[in-house]
Amino acid sequence: VVLNSNCEGVFRGKEKLPVGMYFIFLPSRNYFDILIDGSQKFSIENDTTDFLKNMRITGSIENQLFHDYQEMLSNASKEYKTLTEALEAAKGNEAKENEIKEKMKAIGQGVEQAYEKQKTQYPDQFFSKFLTATRDIDVPASITDQTERFYYYKAHYFDNFPLDYAPLIRTTLYQPKVEKYINNLCMQMPDSLIKETKWLIDKTRGNDELFRFMLVFFFNKYAKDENMYAENVYVEL
């Protein structure tokens, strides 16, 4: 899209874009993220001096919430960094250290509350599902045996990440999530990998796009892998 003399440009098409996270990429190679949901008539105004600070959104509740959440995280991160430096400077002063630690704890609680509010108020929004997908699962403290903790973590690894939810393929989350599971949580033996890759592929059979991605991803992965077991997986796929 070429901008006019007023720095305005329009993306338009006869068909809706698939739901997901997109970015506006500029000739300077700078970019900023936007969300595309079911409602695709909206406008965004921005300035390259500070994409987060200068963004103005009209007609898209989802992008406004996305922007507000990013701004909240940015402010929380800056505040946390300042407190971290203050904590280092306060070493030896127990009272001061405890005071700073309480403030740091409050920042974490504030971020958690913002997530819970988004998830509760807008449970069907893509942004809510995206936020949930970024969160790792917690192993109950009652499980103390390390082997049991591992198996619990593996069994619940995708609890927050629905493999059959197609919009997640248009984020930076999907492939790394699958890669971590197959590389770090599965036994690197032919029988085990064949079983696990088939299980993951079967999870996506209801969606052509996801099924194609998952099958091609594993096919290419084990075609290039030089380990001896890879050939068995490749042939099976």
Tab-separated table of C-alpha atoms in Angstrom:
chain	number	residue	atom	x	y	z
A	1	VAL	CA	0.000	0.000	0.000
A	2	VAL	CA	1.349	3.403	-1.004
A	3	LEU	CA	0.412	6.275	1.322
A	4	ASN	CA	-1.071	9.484	-0.060
A	5	SER	CA	0.045	13.037	0.763
A	6	ASN	CA	-1.794	12.809	4.094
A	7	CYS	CA	0.072	9.613	5.031
A	8	GLU	CA	-3.106	7.566	4.574
A	9	GLY	CA	-3.364	4.134	3.006
A	10	VAL	CA	-6.100	1.516	2.817
A	11	PHE	CA	-5.886	-2.284	2.839
A	12	ARG	CA	-9.030	-3.707	1.285
A	13	GLY	CA	-10.197	-6.944	-0.286
A	14	LYS	CA	-13.278	-8.877	-1.309
A	15	GLU	CA	-12.686	-11.622	1.248
A	16	LYS	CA	-11.991	-11.294	4.944
A	17	LEU	CA	-8.489	-12.022	6.200
A	18	PRO	CA	-8.167	-15.102	8.421
A	19	VAL	CA	-8.222	-14.270	12.131
A	20	GLY	CA	-4.781	-13.870	13.667
A	21	MET	CA	-1.918	-11.528	14.511
A	22	TYR	CA	-0.533	-9.475	11.630
A	23	PHE	CA	1.971	-6.647	11.408
A	24	ILE	CA	2.283	-3.430	9.448
A	25	PHE	CA	5.776	-3.541	7.933
A	26	LEU	CA	7.334	-0.274	6.783
A	27	PRO	CA	10.072	0.416	4.195
A	28	SER	CA	12.339	1.366	7.125
A	29	ARG	CA	11.919	-2.272	8.322
A	30	ASN	CA	10.139	-1.051	11.444
A	31	TYR	CA	6.808	-2.687	12.161
A	32	PHE	CA	3.995	-2.891	14.673
A	33	ASP	CA	1.490	-5.652	15.395
A	34	ILE	CA	-2.255	-5.536	14.850
A	35	LEU	CA	-4.975	-8.115	15.421
A	36	ILE	CA	-7.417	-9.233	12.746
A	37	ASP	CA	-10.691	-10.641	14.025
A	38	GLY	CA	-14.150	-11.035	12.490
A	39	SER	CA	-14.748	-7.272	12.332
A	40	GLN	CA	-12.339	-5.911	9.706
A	41	LYS	CA	-13.434	-2.330	9.081
A	42	PHE	CA	-11.289	-0.154	11.345
A	43	SER	CA	-8.529	2.419	11.181
A	44	ILE	CA	-5.182	2.815	12.930
A	45	GLU	CA	-3.107	5.975	13.165
A	46	ASN	CA	0.498	5.738	14.242
A	47	ASP	CA	3.857	7.487	14.246
A	48	THR	CA	7.284	5.892	13.801
A	49	THR	CA	8.790	7.865	16.719
A	50	ASP	CA	7.016	5.540	19.171
A	51	PHE	CA	4.572	2.940	17.840
A	52	LEU	CA	3.124	2.064	21.241
A	53	LYS	CA	2.758	5.596	22.560
A	54	ASN	CA	1.354	7.106	19.363
A	55	MET	CA	-1.111	4.427	18.248
A	56	ARG	CA	-4.724	5.579	17.883
A	57	ILE	CA	-7.391	2.985	17.027
A	58	THR	CA	-10.899	3.607	15.719
A	59	GLY	CA	-13.536	0.924	15.232
A	60	SER	CA	-11.744	-2.110	16.706
A	61	ILE	CA	-12.350	-3.014	20.347
A	62	GLU	CA	-9.986	-5.972	20.060
A	63	ASN	CA	-7.065	-3.844	18.834
A	64	GLN	CA	-7.778	-1.216	21.490
A	65	LEU	CA	-7.641	-3.862	24.228
A	66	PHE	CA	-4.489	-5.326	22.654
A	67	HIS	CA	-2.857	-1.898	22.627
A	68	ASP	CA	-3.900	-1.090	26.211
A	69	TYR	CA	-2.541	-4.435	27.413
A	70	GLN	CA	0.791	-3.849	25.643
A	71	GLU	CA	1.017	-0.394	27.192
A	72	MET	CA	0.275	-1.814	30.645
A	73	LEU	CA	2.998	-4.454	30.215
A	74	SER	CA	5.496	-1.852	29.015
A	75	ASN	CA	4.831	0.387	32.017
A	76	ALA	CA	4.989	-2.566	34.408
A	77	SER	CA	8.298	-3.678	32.900
A	78	LYS	CA	9.823	-0.212	33.290
A	79	GLU	CA	8.613	0.049	36.882
A	80	TYR	CA	9.922	-3.442	37.674
A	81	LYS	CA	13.324	-2.572	36.224
A	82	THR	CA	13.512	0.571	38.368
A	83	LEU	CA	12.629	-1.439	41.472
A	84	THR	CA	15.227	-4.095	40.597
A	85	GLU	CA	17.908	-1.394	40.510
A	86	ALA	CA	16.601	0.045	43.794
A	87	LEU	CA	16.702	-3.406	45.381
A	88	GLU	CA	20.349	-3.800	44.401
A	89	ALA	CA	21.152	-0.399	45.916
A	90	ALA	CA	19.289	-1.261	49.139
A	91	LYS	CA	21.307	-4.399	49.880
A	92	GLY	CA	21.919	-4.701	53.607
A	93	ASN	CA	18.856	-2.635	54.535
A	94	GLU	CA	16.346	-5.401	55.273
A	95	ALA	CA	13.372	-3.112	55.841
A	96	LYS	CA	13.959	-1.289	52.567
A	97	GLU	CA	14.517	-4.565	50.706
A	98	ASN	CA	11.223	-5.978	51.975
A	99	GLU	CA	9.393	-2.796	51.012
A	100	ILE	CA	10.742	-2.967	47.456
A	101	LYS	CA	9.984	-6.678	47.159
A	102	GLU	CA	6.351	-6.011	48.128
A	103	LYS	CA	6.119	-3.397	45.378
A	104	MET	CA	7.596	-5.850	42.868
A	105	LYS	CA	5.083	-8.483	43.984
A	106	ALA	CA	2.246	-5.974	43.509
A	107	ILE	CA	3.336	-5.366	39.896
A	108	GLY	CA	3.148	-9.082	39.163
A	109	GLN	CA	-0.291	-9.269	40.763
A	110	GLY	CA	-1.449	-6.303	38.675
A	111	VAL	CA	-0.383	-8.022	35.450
A	112	GLU	CA	-2.145	-11.215	36.543
A	113	GLN	CA	-5.325	-9.284	37.340
A	114	ALA	CA	-5.241	-7.604	33.912
A	115	TYR	CA	-5.019	-11.023	32.264
A	116	GLU	CA	-7.885	-12.443	34.338
A	117	LYS	CA	-10.037	-9.399	33.529
A	118	GLN	CA	-9.413	-9.750	29.785
A	119	LYS	CA	-10.109	-13.498	29.847
A	120	THR	CA	-13.303	-13.103	31.909
A	121	GLN	CA	-14.823	-10.119	30.081
A	122	TYR	CA	-13.947	-11.254	26.544
A	123	PRO	CA	-13.661	-15.063	26.641
A	124	ASP	CA	-14.377	-15.504	22.914
A	125	GLN	CA	-11.957	-12.872	21.643
A	126	PHE	CA	-8.901	-14.004	19.725
A	127	PHE	CA	-6.754	-11.760	21.962
A	128	SER	CA	-7.973	-13.568	25.095
A	129	LYS	CA	-7.196	-16.946	23.552
A	130	PHE	CA	-3.786	-15.661	22.424
A	131	LEU	CA	-2.931	-14.452	25.942
A	132	THR	CA	-3.944	-17.802	27.424
A	133	ALA	CA	-1.822	-19.607	24.823
A	134	THR	CA	1.269	-17.686	25.972
A	135	ARG	CA	0.949	-19.000	29.511
A	136	ASP	CA	2.754	-22.107	30.691
A	137	ILE	CA	0.934	-24.598	32.887
A	138	ASP	CA	1.620	-24.824	36.628
A	139	VAL	CA	2.518	-28.149	38.176
A	140	PRO	CA	0.743	-28.492	41.566
A	141	ALA	CA	3.089	-28.028	44.505
A	142	SER	CA	1.623	-31.198	46.012
A	143	ILE	CA	3.473	-33.210	43.340
A	144	THR	CA	7.000	-33.343	44.753
A	145	ASP	CA	8.564	-36.250	42.878
A	146	GLN	CA	10.533	-34.844	39.935
A	147	THR	CA	9.590	-37.679	37.583
A	148	GLU	CA	5.919	-37.271	38.419
A	149	ARG	CA	6.218	-33.501	37.927
A	150	PHE	CA	7.682	-34.076	34.466
A	151	TYR	CA	4.908	-36.431	33.410
A	152	TYR	CA	2.242	-34.087	34.757
A	153	TYR	CA	3.795	-31.185	32.848
A	154	LYS	CA	3.946	-33.202	29.635
A	155	ALA	CA	0.371	-34.473	29.993
A	156	HIS	CA	-0.962	-30.926	30.503
A	157	TYR	CA	1.477	-29.112	28.199
A	158	PHE	CA	-1.234	-28.119	25.696
A	159	ASP	CA	-3.970	-27.310	28.254
A	160	ASN	CA	-3.718	-23.570	27.510
A	161	PHE	CA	-2.860	-24.088	23.865
A	162	PRO	CA	-5.613	-25.649	21.710
A	163	LEU	CA	-3.763	-27.242	18.796
A	164	ASP	CA	-6.932	-27.182	16.690
A	165	TYR	CA	-7.466	-23.400	17.047
A	166	ALA	CA	-6.408	-22.168	13.596
A	167	PRO	CA	-5.765	-18.440	14.401
A	168	LEU	CA	-2.783	-19.443	16.552
A	169	ILE	CA	-0.954	-20.479	13.370
A	170	ARG	CA	-0.866	-16.763	12.519
A	171	THR	CA	1.154	-15.892	15.618
A	172	THR	CA	4.740	-16.475	16.689
A	173	LEU	CA	3.603	-19.144	19.157
A	174	TYR	CA	2.521	-22.226	17.238
A	175	GLN	CA	5.703	-23.719	15.783
A	176	PRO	CA	7.928	-23.063	18.848
A	177	LYS	CA	5.276	-24.649	21.078
A	178	VAL	CA	5.207	-27.816	18.979
A	179	GLU	CA	9.007	-27.887	18.623
A	180	LYS	CA	9.560	-27.655	22.384
A	181	TYR	CA	7.158	-30.531	22.973
A	182	ILE	CA	8.660	-32.885	20.400
A	183	ASN	CA	12.311	-31.965	21.109
A	184	ASN	CA	12.301	-31.597	24.902
A	185	LEU	CA	9.399	-33.641	26.257
A	186	CYS	CA	9.430	-36.722	24.040
A	187	MET	CA	11.868	-39.645	24.040
A	188	GLN	CA	14.101	-39.338	20.989
A	189	MET	CA	13.487	-42.887	19.859
A	190	PRO	CA	11.711	-43.956	16.623
A	191	ASP	CA	8.695	-45.680	18.201
A	192	SER	CA	8.091	-42.832	20.613
A	193	LEU	CA	8.504	-40.099	17.993
A	194	ILE	CA	6.251	-41.887	15.504
A	195	LYS	CA	3.545	-42.164	18.152
A	196	GLU	CA	3.922	-38.513	19.244
A	197	THR	CA	4.028	-37.001	15.747
A	198	LYS	CA	0.954	-38.994	14.719
A	199	TRP	CA	-0.844	-37.827	17.856
A	200	LEU	CA	-0.038	-34.186	17.083
A	201	ILE	CA	-1.077	-34.556	13.438
A	202	ASP	CA	-4.354	-36.223	14.460
A	203	LYS	CA	-5.096	-33.251	16.739
A	204	THR	CA	-5.282	-31.028	13.637
A	205	ARG	CA	-7.264	-33.281	11.297
A	206	GLY	CA	-10.388	-31.147	11.621
A	207	ASN	CA	-8.665	-28.141	10.006
A	208	ASP	CA	-6.996	-28.406	6.589
A	209	GLU	CA	-4.621	-25.508	7.229
A	210	LEU	CA	-3.350	-26.804	10.560
A	211	PHE	CA	-3.188	-30.401	9.318
A	212	ARG	CA	-1.089	-29.332	6.337
A	213	PHE	CA	1.242	-27.291	8.555
A	214	MET	CA	1.741	-30.056	11.109
A	215	LEU	CA	2.335	-32.801	8.544
A	216	VAL	CA	4.721	-30.721	6.401
A	217	PHE	CA	6.559	-29.416	9.469
A	218	PHE	CA	7.354	-32.916	10.741
A	219	PHE	CA	8.005	-34.297	7.257
A	220	ASN	CA	10.630	-31.613	6.616
A	221	LYS	CA	12.052	-31.830	10.141
A	222	TYR	CA	12.840	-35.536	9.914
A	223	ALA	CA	13.888	-35.361	6.267
A	224	LYS	CA	16.725	-33.023	7.302
A	225	ASP	CA	17.553	-34.646	10.642
A	226	GLU	CA	20.835	-36.601	10.504
A	227	ASN	CA	20.122	-38.762	13.564
A	228	MET	CA	19.637	-42.443	12.768
A	229	TYR	CA	16.111	-42.583	14.197
A	230	ALA	CA	14.908	-39.745	11.936
A	231	GLU	CA	14.692	-41.960	8.842
A	232	ASN	CA	12.165	-44.233	10.552
A	233	VAL	CA	9.938	-41.293	11.453
A	234	TYR	CA	10.316	-39.798	7.964
A	235	VAL	CA	9.298	-43.045	6.237
A	236	GLU	CA	6.311	-43.480	8.563
A	237	LEU	CA	5.110	-39.949	7.863
